[in-house]
Amino acid sequence: MALKAILFDFDGTLANTEEAHWRVWNKLLGRYDSALGADDFAANYTGLPVYATVEKLIGQFQLPVGVEELVQQKVNATIDVFGKEPPALMPHVIEALEWAEAAGLRMSIVTGSSRGELDAVCNAYDLYRFFEHSVTRNDVTHSKPDPECYLKALALMELEAYEAVAVEDTSFGVLAADAAQLEVVAVPHEQSRGQDFGAASHEANGLLDAIGWIKTHWLESDSNA
């Protein structure tokens, strides 16, 4: 079975946004005299969909605000912050994307972020030149760990799950890709390293290791078949 595409998560996989998201949350929580510790965020919120995050924060801090209102506050604040100071890309992102492009692999982004949040970073680094499609939270009804986002990406690309591999940084993303019948490579970072990646085919030490595994497991094995 020939590999045709790689589906990349965004936050924590392509862009180093997790700390930025934590800082934005604390900026909003400060309006309600509350604060979320870095360890608490890493252990309990990293990779959690925005609506689930908001519901959890409202419960944890007894915030006097509705879910929809706080979600919109978060989206607006994040777009503003990312637009003024885009988070850095994760190490070796451009190298990995250029390798995939040279290898003839098609690529799409599958993210739980909103369209505006994704655009702010992708436009800053001209990342969209690498990707055929991008599926955001605005394009689906159910966020990760539901597989809807990955199923939509496969449909847009007219691919079967066995023709693609996903690259994810959190257990929520790995579960979403696995539920869509995709093989998935986990690339944990500092905030997600303690999560359960048992559903992943490979747990990589960074993007270059992930690409190396894809090359060996898929491309070289295909050429030797």
Short mmCIF file of C-alpha atoms in Angstrom, two decimals:
data_model
loop_
_atom_site.label_atom_id
_atom_site.label_comp_id
_atom_site.label_asym_id
_atom_site.label_seq_id
_atom_site.Cartn_x
_atom_site.Cartn_y
_atom_site.Cartn_z
CA MET A 1 0.00 0.00 0.00
CA ALA A 2 1.61 3.21 -1.16
CA LEU A 3 1.59 6.24 1.13
CA LYS A 4 0.03 9.25 -0.58
CA ALA A 5 -0.41 11.87 2.15
CA ILE A 6 0.52 13.14 5.59
CA LEU A 7 -2.11 14.84 7.75
CA PHE A 8 -0.53 17.19 10.27
CA ASP A 9 -2.00 18.47 13.49
CA PHE A 10 -1.12 22.13 14.08
CA ASP A 11 -0.87 23.24 17.73
CA GLY A 12 2.20 21.68 19.28
CA THR A 13 3.01 19.76 16.09
CA LEU A 14 3.77 22.47 13.55
CA ALA A 15 3.65 25.57 15.75
CA ASN A 16 4.84 26.01 19.33
CA THR A 17 1.52 27.42 20.49
CA GLU A 18 0.85 25.57 23.74
CA GLU A 19 2.60 28.07 26.03
CA ALA A 20 1.02 30.93 24.09
CA HIS A 21 -2.42 29.39 24.62
CA TRP A 22 -1.70 29.06 28.35
CA ARG A 23 -0.73 32.72 28.55
CA VAL A 24 -3.89 33.79 26.70
CA TRP A 25 -6.03 31.71 29.05
CA ASN A 26 -4.38 33.37 32.03
CA LYS A 27 -4.95 36.79 30.52
CA LEU A 28 -8.65 35.98 30.34
CA LEU A 29 -8.74 34.31 33.76
CA GLY A 30 -7.14 37.43 35.22
CA ARG A 31 -10.37 39.27 34.47
CA TYR A 32 -12.00 36.97 37.01
CA ASP A 33 -9.16 37.10 39.57
CA SER A 34 -8.09 33.56 38.69
CA ALA A 35 -4.94 31.95 37.30
CA LEU A 36 -4.00 28.56 35.83
CA GLY A 37 -0.61 27.13 36.75
CA ALA A 38 1.71 25.84 34.04
CA ASP A 39 1.78 22.32 35.51
CA ASP A 40 -2.02 22.26 35.83
CA PHE A 41 -2.37 23.36 32.22
CA ALA A 42 0.10 20.76 30.96
CA ALA A 43 -1.44 17.92 32.95
CA ASN A 44 -5.13 18.70 32.50
CA TYR A 45 -5.67 21.00 29.51
CA THR A 46 -3.05 20.39 26.81
CA GLY A 47 -4.81 19.22 23.66
CA LEU A 48 -8.28 19.53 25.19
CA PRO A 49 -10.84 20.99 22.74
CA VAL A 50 -11.73 24.62 23.44
CA TYR A 51 -15.32 23.96 24.51
CA ALA A 52 -14.23 21.22 26.90
CA THR A 53 -11.48 23.51 28.19
CA VAL A 54 -13.94 26.34 28.82
CA GLU A 55 -16.41 24.08 30.61
CA LYS A 56 -13.61 22.72 32.78
CA LEU A 57 -12.25 26.19 33.59
CA ILE A 58 -15.68 27.52 34.48
CA GLY A 59 -16.16 24.59 36.85
CA GLN A 60 -12.66 24.73 38.33
CA PHE A 61 -12.71 28.46 39.04
CA GLN A 62 -16.47 29.00 39.34
CA LEU A 63 -16.31 31.66 36.66
CA PRO A 64 -19.35 33.95 36.28
CA VAL A 65 -19.39 33.67 32.47
CA GLY A 66 -21.16 31.51 29.90
CA VAL A 67 -19.42 28.92 27.75
CA GLU A 68 -20.07 30.62 24.41
CA GLU A 69 -18.95 34.00 25.72
CA LEU A 70 -15.68 32.68 27.12
CA VAL A 71 -14.97 30.67 23.96
CA GLN A 72 -15.39 33.81 21.87
CA GLN A 73 -13.21 35.81 24.26
CA LYS A 74 -10.49 33.15 23.90
CA VAL A 75 -10.67 33.03 20.11
CA ASN A 76 -10.56 36.83 19.79
CA ALA A 77 -7.68 37.16 22.26
CA THR A 78 -5.69 34.38 20.58
CA ILE A 79 -6.08 35.84 17.10
CA ASP A 80 -4.97 39.21 18.44
CA VAL A 81 -1.91 37.77 20.20
CA PHE A 82 -0.91 35.48 17.31
CA GLY A 83 -1.37 38.30 14.82
CA LYS A 84 0.93 40.64 16.74
CA GLU A 85 3.53 38.03 17.71
CA PRO A 86 3.14 34.69 15.91
CA PRO A 87 4.34 31.72 17.97
CA ALA A 88 7.53 30.11 16.71
CA LEU A 89 7.35 27.02 14.57
CA MET A 90 8.34 23.73 16.15
CA PRO A 91 11.91 22.61 15.39
CA HIS A 92 12.56 21.38 11.83
CA VAL A 93 9.02 22.10 10.56
CA ILE A 94 10.07 23.63 7.25
CA GLU A 95 12.65 20.88 6.72
CA ALA A 96 10.00 18.21 7.34
CA LEU A 97 7.45 19.85 5.04
CA GLU A 98 10.00 20.35 2.28
CA TRP A 99 11.02 16.69 2.57
CA ALA A 100 7.39 15.54 2.27
CA GLU A 101 6.85 17.82 -0.72
CA ALA A 102 9.99 16.53 -2.44
CA ALA A 103 8.87 12.96 -1.75
CA GLY A 104 5.64 13.67 -3.63
CA LEU A 105 3.45 13.36 -0.55
CA ARG A 106 0.28 15.41 -0.35
CA MET A 107 -0.36 17.30 2.89
CA SER A 108 -3.25 18.80 4.85
CA ILE A 109 -3.64 20.37 8.30
CA VAL A 110 -6.18 18.91 10.74
CA THR A 111 -6.57 21.10 13.82
CA GLY A 112 -8.86 21.85 16.73
CA SER A 113 -8.02 25.55 16.43
CA SER A 114 -10.35 28.06 14.84
CA ARG A 115 -9.83 29.29 11.29
CA GLY A 116 -8.72 32.71 12.50
CA GLU A 117 -6.14 31.27 14.90
CA LEU A 118 -4.71 29.00 12.21
CA ASP A 119 -4.62 31.76 9.60
CA ALA A 120 -2.72 34.10 11.93
CA VAL A 121 0.22 31.70 12.17
CA CYS A 122 0.13 30.08 8.72
CA ASN A 123 0.00 33.44 6.98
CA ALA A 124 2.89 34.74 9.07
CA TYR A 125 5.14 31.87 7.97
CA ASP A 126 3.61 31.23 4.51
CA LEU A 127 2.81 27.66 5.52
CA TYR A 128 -0.26 27.24 3.36
CA ARG A 129 1.96 26.80 0.31
CA PHE A 130 2.62 23.25 1.49
CA PHE A 131 -0.97 22.16 2.11
CA GLU A 132 -3.92 21.20 -0.08
CA HIS A 133 -6.52 21.64 2.66
CA SER A 134 -6.90 22.67 6.28
CA VAL A 135 -9.70 21.41 8.51
CA THR A 136 -10.37 23.55 11.59
CA ARG A 137 -12.81 23.52 14.49
CA ASN A 138 -15.08 25.74 12.40
CA ASP A 139 -15.38 23.05 9.72
CA VAL A 140 -16.72 20.23 11.91
CA THR A 141 -19.40 19.57 14.50
CA HIS A 142 -17.26 17.50 16.84
CA SER A 143 -13.63 18.25 17.79
CA LYS A 144 -10.85 15.80 18.60
CA PRO A 145 -10.82 13.12 20.00
CA ASP A 146 -13.80 12.62 17.68
CA PRO A 147 -12.54 11.45 14.25
CA GLU A 148 -14.77 13.84 12.26
CA CYS A 149 -11.96 16.25 11.42
CA TYR A 150 -9.76 13.50 10.00
CA LEU A 151 -12.62 11.91 8.09
CA LYS A 152 -13.38 15.30 6.55
CA ALA A 153 -9.74 15.78 5.52
CA LEU A 154 -9.67 12.35 3.89
CA ALA A 155 -12.90 13.13 2.04
CA LEU A 156 -11.56 16.47 0.79
CA MET A 157 -8.41 14.76 -0.47
CA GLU A 158 -10.39 11.81 -1.89
CA LEU A 159 -8.21 9.36 -0.01
CA GLU A 160 -8.78 6.20 2.00
CA ALA A 161 -7.37 6.02 5.52
CA TYR A 162 -4.78 3.41 4.50
CA GLU A 163 -3.29 5.89 2.03
CA ALA A 164 -2.36 8.47 4.68
CA VAL A 165 -0.61 8.84 8.02
CA ALA A 166 -1.33 11.41 10.75
CA VAL A 167 1.21 13.28 12.87
CA GLU A 168 -0.05 14.38 16.30
CA ASP A 169 1.31 15.75 19.57
CA THR A 170 -1.43 14.89 22.12
CA SER A 171 -3.42 11.85 23.16
CA PHE A 172 -6.64 13.55 22.02
CA GLY A 173 -5.27 13.92 18.51
CA VAL A 174 -3.87 10.40 18.42
CA LEU A 175 -7.26 9.01 19.45
CA ALA A 176 -9.00 11.06 16.75
CA ALA A 177 -6.67 9.83 14.01
CA ASP A 178 -6.82 6.24 15.24
CA ALA A 179 -10.63 6.35 15.31
CA ALA A 180 -10.53 7.47 11.66
CA GLN A 181 -8.54 4.26 10.93
CA LEU A 182 -5.37 6.23 10.24
CA GLU A 183 -1.91 5.11 11.23
CA VAL A 184 -0.58 7.86 13.49
CA VAL A 185 2.83 9.03 14.63
CA ALA A 186 2.92 10.80 18.00
CA VAL A 187 5.42 13.63 18.50
CA PRO A 188 5.12 14.57 22.18
CA HIS A 189 6.46 17.87 23.47
CA GLU A 190 7.17 19.15 26.97
CA GLN A 191 3.51 19.75 27.86
CA SER A 192 2.13 16.50 26.42
CA ARG A 193 4.94 14.06 27.13
CA GLY A 194 3.12 12.37 30.02
CA GLN A 195 -0.02 11.57 28.03
CA ASP A 196 -1.05 8.14 26.82
CA PHE A 197 0.13 7.48 23.25
CA GLY A 198 -0.66 3.78 23.23
CA ALA A 199 -2.80 4.09 20.09
CA ALA A 200 0.09 5.53 18.08
CA SER A 201 2.15 3.36 15.74
CA HIS A 202 5.31 5.22 16.72
CA GLU A 203 6.20 7.74 19.43
CA ALA A 204 8.80 10.01 17.86
CA ASN A 205 11.45 12.22 19.39
CA GLY A 206 10.69 15.29 17.30
CA LEU A 207 9.56 15.86 13.72
CA LEU A 208 12.75 14.60 12.09
CA ASP A 209 12.39 11.28 13.90
CA ALA A 210 8.74 11.16 12.80
CA ILE A 211 9.72 11.78 9.19
CA GLY A 212 12.49 9.19 9.44
CA TRP A 213 10.01 6.61 10.71
CA ILE A 214 7.53 7.41 7.92
CA LYS A 215 10.31 7.14 5.35
CA THR A 216 11.50 3.77 6.66
CA HIS A 217 8.10 2.29 7.51
CA TRP A 218 6.23 3.44 4.42
CA LEU A 219 8.40 4.66 1.55
CA GLU A 220 11.41 2.36 1.75
CA SER A 221 9.27 -0.68 2.53
CA ASP A 222 7.10 0.12 -0.50
CA SER A 223 10.13 0.41 -2.78
CA ASN A 224 11.46 -2.94 -1.56
CA ALA A 225 8.12 -4.73 -1.89
#
